[in-house]
Coordinates of C-alpha atoms in Angstrom, one line a residue:
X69 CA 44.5 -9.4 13.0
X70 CA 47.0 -12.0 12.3
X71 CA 49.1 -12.1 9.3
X72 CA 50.2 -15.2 8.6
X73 CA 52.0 -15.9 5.2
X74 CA 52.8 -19.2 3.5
X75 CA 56.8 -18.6 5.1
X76 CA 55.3 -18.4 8.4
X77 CA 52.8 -21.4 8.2
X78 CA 55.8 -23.2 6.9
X79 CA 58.1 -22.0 9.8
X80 CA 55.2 -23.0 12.3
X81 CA 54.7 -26.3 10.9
X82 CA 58.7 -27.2 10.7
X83 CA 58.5 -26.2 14.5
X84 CA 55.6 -28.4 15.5
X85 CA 57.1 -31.3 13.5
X86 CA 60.3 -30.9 16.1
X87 CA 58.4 -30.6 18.9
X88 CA 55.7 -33.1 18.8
X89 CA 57.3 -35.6 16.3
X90 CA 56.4 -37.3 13.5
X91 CA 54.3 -39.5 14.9
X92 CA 51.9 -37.4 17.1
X93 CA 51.4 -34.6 14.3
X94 CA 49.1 -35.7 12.0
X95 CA 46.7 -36.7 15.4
X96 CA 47.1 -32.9 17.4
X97 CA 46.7 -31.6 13.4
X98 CA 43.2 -33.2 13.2
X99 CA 42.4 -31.7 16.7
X100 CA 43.7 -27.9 16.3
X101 CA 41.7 -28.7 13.1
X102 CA 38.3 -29.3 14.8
X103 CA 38.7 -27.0 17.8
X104 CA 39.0 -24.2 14.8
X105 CA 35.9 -25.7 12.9
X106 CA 34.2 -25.0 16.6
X107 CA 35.4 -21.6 17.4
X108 CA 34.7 -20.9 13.6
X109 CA 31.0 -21.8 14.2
X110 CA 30.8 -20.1 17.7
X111 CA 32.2 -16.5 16.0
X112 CA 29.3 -16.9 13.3
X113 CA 26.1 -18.1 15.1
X114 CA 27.3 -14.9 17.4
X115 CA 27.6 -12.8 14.2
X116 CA 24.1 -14.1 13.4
X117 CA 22.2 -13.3 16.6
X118 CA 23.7 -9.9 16.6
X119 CA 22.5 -9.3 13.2
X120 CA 19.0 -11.0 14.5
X121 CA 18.7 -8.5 17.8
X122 CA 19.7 -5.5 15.4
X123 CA 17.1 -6.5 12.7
X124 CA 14.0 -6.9 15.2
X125 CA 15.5 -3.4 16.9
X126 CA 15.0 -2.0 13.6
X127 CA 11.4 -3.9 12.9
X128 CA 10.4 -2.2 16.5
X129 CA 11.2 1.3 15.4
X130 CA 9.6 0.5 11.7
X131 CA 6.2 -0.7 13.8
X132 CA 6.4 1.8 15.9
X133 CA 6.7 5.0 13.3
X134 CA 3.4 3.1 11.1
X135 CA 1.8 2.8 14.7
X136 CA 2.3 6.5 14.9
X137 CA 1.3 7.4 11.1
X138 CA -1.6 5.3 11.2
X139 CA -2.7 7.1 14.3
X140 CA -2.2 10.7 13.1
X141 CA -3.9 9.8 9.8
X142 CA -6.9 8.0 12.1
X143 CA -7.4 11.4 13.9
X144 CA -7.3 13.4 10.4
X145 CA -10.0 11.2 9.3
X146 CA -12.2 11.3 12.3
X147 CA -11.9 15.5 12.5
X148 CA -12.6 15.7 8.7
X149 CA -15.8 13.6 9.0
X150 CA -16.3 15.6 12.4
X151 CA -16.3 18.7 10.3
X152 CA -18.5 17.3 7.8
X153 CA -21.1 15.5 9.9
X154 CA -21.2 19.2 11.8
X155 CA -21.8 20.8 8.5
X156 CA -24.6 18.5 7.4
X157 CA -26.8 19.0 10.4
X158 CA -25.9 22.6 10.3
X159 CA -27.9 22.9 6.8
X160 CA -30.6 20.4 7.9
X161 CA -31.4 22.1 10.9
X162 CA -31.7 25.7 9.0
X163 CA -34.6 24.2 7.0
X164 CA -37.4 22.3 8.8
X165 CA -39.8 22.3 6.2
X166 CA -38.0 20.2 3.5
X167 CA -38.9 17.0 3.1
X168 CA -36.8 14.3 1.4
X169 CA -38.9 12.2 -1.3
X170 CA -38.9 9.2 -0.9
X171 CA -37.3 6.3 -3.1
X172 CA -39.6 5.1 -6.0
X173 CA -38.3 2.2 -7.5
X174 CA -38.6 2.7 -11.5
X175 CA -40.9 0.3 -13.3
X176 CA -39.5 -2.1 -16.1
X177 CA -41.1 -2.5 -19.2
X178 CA -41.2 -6.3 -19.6
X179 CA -42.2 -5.7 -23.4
X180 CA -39.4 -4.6 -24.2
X181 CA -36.4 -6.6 -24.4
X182 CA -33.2 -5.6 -23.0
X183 CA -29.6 -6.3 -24.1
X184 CA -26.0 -6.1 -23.0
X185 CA -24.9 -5.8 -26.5
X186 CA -24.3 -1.8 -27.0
X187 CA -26.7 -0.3 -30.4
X188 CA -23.9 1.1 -31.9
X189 CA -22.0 -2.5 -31.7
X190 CA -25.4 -4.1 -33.1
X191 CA -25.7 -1.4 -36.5
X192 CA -21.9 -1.9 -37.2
X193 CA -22.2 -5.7 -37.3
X194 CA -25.6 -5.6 -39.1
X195 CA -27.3 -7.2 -36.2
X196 CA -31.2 -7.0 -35.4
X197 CA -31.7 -4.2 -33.1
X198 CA -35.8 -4.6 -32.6
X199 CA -37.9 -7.4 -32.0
X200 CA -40.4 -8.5 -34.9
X201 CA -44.0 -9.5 -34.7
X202 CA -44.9 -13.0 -35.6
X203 CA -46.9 -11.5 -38.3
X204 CA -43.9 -9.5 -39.3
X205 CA -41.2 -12.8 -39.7
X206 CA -44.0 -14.5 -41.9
X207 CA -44.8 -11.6 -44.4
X208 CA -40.9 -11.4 -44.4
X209 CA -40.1 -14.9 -45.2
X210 CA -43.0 -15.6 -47.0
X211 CA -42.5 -16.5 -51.1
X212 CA -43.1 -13.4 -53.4
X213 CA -46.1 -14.7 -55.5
X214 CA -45.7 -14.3 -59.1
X215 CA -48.2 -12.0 -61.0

C-alpha cells in the first residue's frame, strides 16, 4: 500500500503547482478529486457484492445442512411410528375376542348447579357453596317473632 505522509503530499503538491501552474490547479484538483470519489465507490460496491455472494454461499450450505436434519429427523419419526403402528396390531391381532366398549357420553345433572369458582376458594372467602330452597331463603330472612 502506499505511504504517503504530510512531507510527501506537500512535496507532491509543490510539484503539481510547477507543472501545471497556478491557474490550472485548483481545476485538475477538483477532477483527481472526483475520479477518486468514483474509484472510491467502485472498490466498495465490489467489496459489497463479494460480501453478498459469500453470504448467500453460506445461506446455501445453512439450508442445505437443515434440509438434511429435517430429513433424517423425518425418517426417525416415520420408523418410530412404523415400530409402533406394528406393535399395536401385533397385540390386536393376538386377541380376537376383545371388544372395545363403546363411548357413553356421561349424563349432566341439570339440578345441580355448577361453578368455575374452586370449593376451597368459596369456604375461605365465606362464599355460599349450595343452592337454597325458596322455602329455605324465607324461613332465613323471615323476622324472629317475639314470644
Amino acid at each position: 500500500m502506499l505511504d504517503l505522509g504530510l512531507d510527501k503530499l506537500a512535496l507532491i503538491g509543490a510539484v503539481a503547482l510547477i507543472v501545471i501552474g497556478p491557474e490550472k490547479l485548483p481545476k485538475v484538483a477538483r477532477t483527481v478529486g472526483h475520479l477518486l470519489g468514483k474509484a472510491r465507490r467502485y472498490v466498495s460496491d465490489v467489496k459489497a457484492e463479494v460480501s453478498r455472494s459469500m453470504e448467500m454461499e453460506e445461506l446455501a450450505k445453512a439450508r442445505q445442512q437443515f434440509q438434511e436434519a429435517a430429513g433424517e429427523v423425518s425418517e426417525t419419526l416415520h420408523g418410530t411410528f412404523q415400530e409402533a403402528q406394528a406393535g399395536l396390531t401385533d397385540n390386536w391381532t393376538a386377541d380376537p375376542s376383545w371388544q372395545p366398549t363403546p363411548y357413553k357420553k356421561p349424563r349432566k345433572n341439570w339440578r345441580v348447579r355448577r361453578s368455575n369458582v374452586p370449593q376451597w376458594f368459596k369456604q375461605r372467602q365465606g362464599i355460599k357453596r349450595q343452592v337454597q330452597s325458596g322455602a329455605a331463603r324465607v324461613a332465613r330472612h323471615r323476622p324472629k317473632t317475639p314470644r
